[in-house]
Short mmCIF file of C-alpha atoms in Angstrom, two decimals:
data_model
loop_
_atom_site.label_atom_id
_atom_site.label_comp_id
_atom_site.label_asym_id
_atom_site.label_seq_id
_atom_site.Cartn_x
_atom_site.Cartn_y
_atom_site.Cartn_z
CA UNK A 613 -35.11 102.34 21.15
CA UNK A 614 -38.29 100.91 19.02
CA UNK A 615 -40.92 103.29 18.02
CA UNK A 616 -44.09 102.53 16.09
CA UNK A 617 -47.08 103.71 13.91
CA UNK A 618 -49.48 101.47 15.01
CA UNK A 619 -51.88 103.15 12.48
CA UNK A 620 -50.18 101.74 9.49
CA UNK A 621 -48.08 98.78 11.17
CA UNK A 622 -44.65 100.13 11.26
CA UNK A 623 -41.94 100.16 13.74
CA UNK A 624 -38.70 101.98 13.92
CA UNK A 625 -35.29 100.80 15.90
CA UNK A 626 -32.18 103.03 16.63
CA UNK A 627 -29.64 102.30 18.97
CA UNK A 628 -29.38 104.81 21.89
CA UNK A 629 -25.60 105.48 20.98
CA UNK A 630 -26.28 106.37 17.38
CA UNK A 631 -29.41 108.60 18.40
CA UNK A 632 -26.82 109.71 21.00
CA UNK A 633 -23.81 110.41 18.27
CA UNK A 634 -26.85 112.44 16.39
CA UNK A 635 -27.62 114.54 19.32
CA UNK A 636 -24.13 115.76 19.86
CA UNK A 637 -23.45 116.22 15.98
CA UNK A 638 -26.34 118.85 15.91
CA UNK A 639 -25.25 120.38 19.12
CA UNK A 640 -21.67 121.05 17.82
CA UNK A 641 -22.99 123.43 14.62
CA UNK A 642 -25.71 124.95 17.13
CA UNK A 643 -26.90 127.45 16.30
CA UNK A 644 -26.81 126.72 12.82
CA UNK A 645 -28.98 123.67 11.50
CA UNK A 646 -26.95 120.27 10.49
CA UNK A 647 -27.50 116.93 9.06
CA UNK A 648 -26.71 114.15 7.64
CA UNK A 649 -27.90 111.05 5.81
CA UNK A 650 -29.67 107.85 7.69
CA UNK A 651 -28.63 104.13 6.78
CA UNK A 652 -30.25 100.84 7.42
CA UNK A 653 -31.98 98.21 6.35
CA UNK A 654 -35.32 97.17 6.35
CA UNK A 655 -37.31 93.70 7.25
CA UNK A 656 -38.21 91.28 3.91
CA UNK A 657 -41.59 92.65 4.40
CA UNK A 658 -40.87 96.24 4.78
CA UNK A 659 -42.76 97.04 7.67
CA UNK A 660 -39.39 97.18 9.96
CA UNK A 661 -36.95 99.11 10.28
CA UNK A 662 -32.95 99.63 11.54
CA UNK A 663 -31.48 102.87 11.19
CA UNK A 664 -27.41 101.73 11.47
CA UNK A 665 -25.53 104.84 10.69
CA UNK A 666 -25.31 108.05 9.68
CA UNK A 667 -23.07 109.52 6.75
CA UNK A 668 -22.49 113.24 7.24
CA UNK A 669 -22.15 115.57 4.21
CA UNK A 670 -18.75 116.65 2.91
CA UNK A 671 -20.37 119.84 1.28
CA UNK A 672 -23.14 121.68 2.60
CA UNK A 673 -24.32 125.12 3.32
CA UNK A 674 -26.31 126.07 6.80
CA UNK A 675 -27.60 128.53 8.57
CA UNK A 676 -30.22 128.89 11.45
CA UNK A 677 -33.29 128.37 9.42
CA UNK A 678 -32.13 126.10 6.06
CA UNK A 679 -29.68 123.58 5.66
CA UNK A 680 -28.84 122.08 2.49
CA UNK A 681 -26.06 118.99 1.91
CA UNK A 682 -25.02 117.39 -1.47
CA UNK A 683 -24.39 114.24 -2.27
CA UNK A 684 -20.81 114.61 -3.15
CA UNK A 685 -18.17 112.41 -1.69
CA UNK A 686 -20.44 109.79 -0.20
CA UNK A 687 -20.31 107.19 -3.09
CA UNK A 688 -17.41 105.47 -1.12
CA UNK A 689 -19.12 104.92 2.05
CA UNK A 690 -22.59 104.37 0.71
CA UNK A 691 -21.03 100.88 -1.44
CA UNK A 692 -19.45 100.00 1.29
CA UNK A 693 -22.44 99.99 3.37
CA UNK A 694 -24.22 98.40 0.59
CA UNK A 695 -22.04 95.54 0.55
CA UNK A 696 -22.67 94.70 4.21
CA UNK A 697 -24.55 91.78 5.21
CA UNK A 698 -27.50 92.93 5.93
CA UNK A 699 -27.15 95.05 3.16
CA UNK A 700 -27.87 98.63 3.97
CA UNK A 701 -29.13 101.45 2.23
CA UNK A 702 -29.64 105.03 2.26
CA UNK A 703 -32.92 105.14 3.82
CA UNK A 704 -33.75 108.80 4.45
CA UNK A 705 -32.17 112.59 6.66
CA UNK A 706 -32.02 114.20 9.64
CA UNK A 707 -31.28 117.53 10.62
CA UNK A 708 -31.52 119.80 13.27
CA UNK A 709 -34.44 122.82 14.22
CA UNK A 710 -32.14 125.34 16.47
CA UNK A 711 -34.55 127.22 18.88
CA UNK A 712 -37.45 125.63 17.73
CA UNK A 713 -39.78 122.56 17.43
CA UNK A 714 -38.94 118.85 16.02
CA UNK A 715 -41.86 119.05 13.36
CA UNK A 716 -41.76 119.28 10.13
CA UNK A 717 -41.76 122.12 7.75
CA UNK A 718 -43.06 123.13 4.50
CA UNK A 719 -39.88 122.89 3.41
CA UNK A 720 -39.05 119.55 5.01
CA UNK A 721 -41.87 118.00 3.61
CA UNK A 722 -40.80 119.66 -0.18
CA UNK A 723 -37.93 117.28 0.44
CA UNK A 724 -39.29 114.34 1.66
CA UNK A 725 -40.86 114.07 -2.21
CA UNK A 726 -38.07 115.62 -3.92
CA UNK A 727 -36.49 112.35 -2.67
CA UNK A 728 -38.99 109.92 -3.28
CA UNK A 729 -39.60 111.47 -7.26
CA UNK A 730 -35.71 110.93 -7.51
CA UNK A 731 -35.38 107.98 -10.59
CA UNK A 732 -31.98 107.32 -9.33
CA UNK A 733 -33.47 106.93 -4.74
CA UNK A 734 -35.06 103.34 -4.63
CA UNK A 735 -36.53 104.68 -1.22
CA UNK A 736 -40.33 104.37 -1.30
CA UNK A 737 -40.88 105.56 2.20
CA UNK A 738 -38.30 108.14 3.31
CA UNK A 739 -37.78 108.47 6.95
CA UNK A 740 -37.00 112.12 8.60
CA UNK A 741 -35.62 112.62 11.80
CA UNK A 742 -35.74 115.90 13.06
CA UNK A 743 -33.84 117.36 16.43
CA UNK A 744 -35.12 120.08 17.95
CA UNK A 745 -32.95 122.26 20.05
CA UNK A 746 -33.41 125.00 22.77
CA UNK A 747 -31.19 126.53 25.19
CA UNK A 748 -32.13 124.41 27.62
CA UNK A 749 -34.05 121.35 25.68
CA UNK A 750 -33.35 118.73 23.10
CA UNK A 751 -36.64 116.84 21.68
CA UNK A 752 -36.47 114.63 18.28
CA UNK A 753 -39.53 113.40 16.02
CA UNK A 754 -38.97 110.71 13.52
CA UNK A 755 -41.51 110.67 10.68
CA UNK A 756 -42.11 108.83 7.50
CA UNK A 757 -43.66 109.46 4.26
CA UNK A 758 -46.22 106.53 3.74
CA UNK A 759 -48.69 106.68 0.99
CA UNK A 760 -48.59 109.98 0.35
CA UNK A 761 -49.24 111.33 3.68
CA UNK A 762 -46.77 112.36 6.87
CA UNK A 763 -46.48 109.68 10.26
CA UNK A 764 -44.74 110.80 13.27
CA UNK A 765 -43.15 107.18 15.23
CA UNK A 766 -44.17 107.56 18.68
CA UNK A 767 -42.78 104.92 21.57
#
């Protein structure tokens, strides 16, 4: 699947089986929210980009309205997909909305520049994808921070 921001010239790719993988992830720790990390690379002029994988947190804490991971135990699998030709690289989250919409929240957005104030994240443009569940509907959004303001990719 590509999606774009025609606004500000970006585009998005994600293989249906990964997007897939995601879905199911979230579903499993319904109703409790989940996530995980995104990996990929981007084009030489940063306008494109592949979301690869996912990492999933060995530590975290959840519960239906706040999920929180931490970074520990990832190290491993982060250098070795950082050794991979093309070389990728943590390039943002995603994490599920249980009975409720795929947007954003307050604290969502918090995040988003927690991450990009990091010294240590060489991530200029986070990406966010968030699943929305119901009992009878799954939706997703993904969304980057560009230039200090919030774009949702749409197909």
């Amino acid at each position: 699947m590509i999606l774009k921001i025609e606004k500000i010239g970006l585009s998005l790719k994600i293989e249906d089986k990964l997007l897939n993988k995601l879905l199911e992830i979230g579903k499993t720790h319904y109703p409790k929210e989940f996530g995980g990390f995104l990996i990929g690379y981007y084009s030489e002029d940063n306008k494109h980009l592949h979301i690869t994988d996912t990492i999933l947190p060995k530590k975290y804490q959840a519960s239906k309205y706040s999920f929180e991971r931490s970074t520990k135990g990832i190290e491993n699998e982060l250098a070795e997909f950082y050794a991979e030709n093309p070389r990728k690289i943590y390039i943002g989250e995603w994490h599920t909305h249980p009975d409720n919409s795929p947007i954003p929240s307050a604290t969502d957005i918090s995040a988003i520049n927690t991450i990009i104030s990091r010294k240590n994240t060489s991530i200029v443009n986070p990406v966010l994808l968030i699943i929305g569940y119901s009992k009878t509907t799954v939706d997703f959004g993904f969304y980057v921070w560009f230039e200090n303001k919030l774009y949702k990719y749409e197909k």
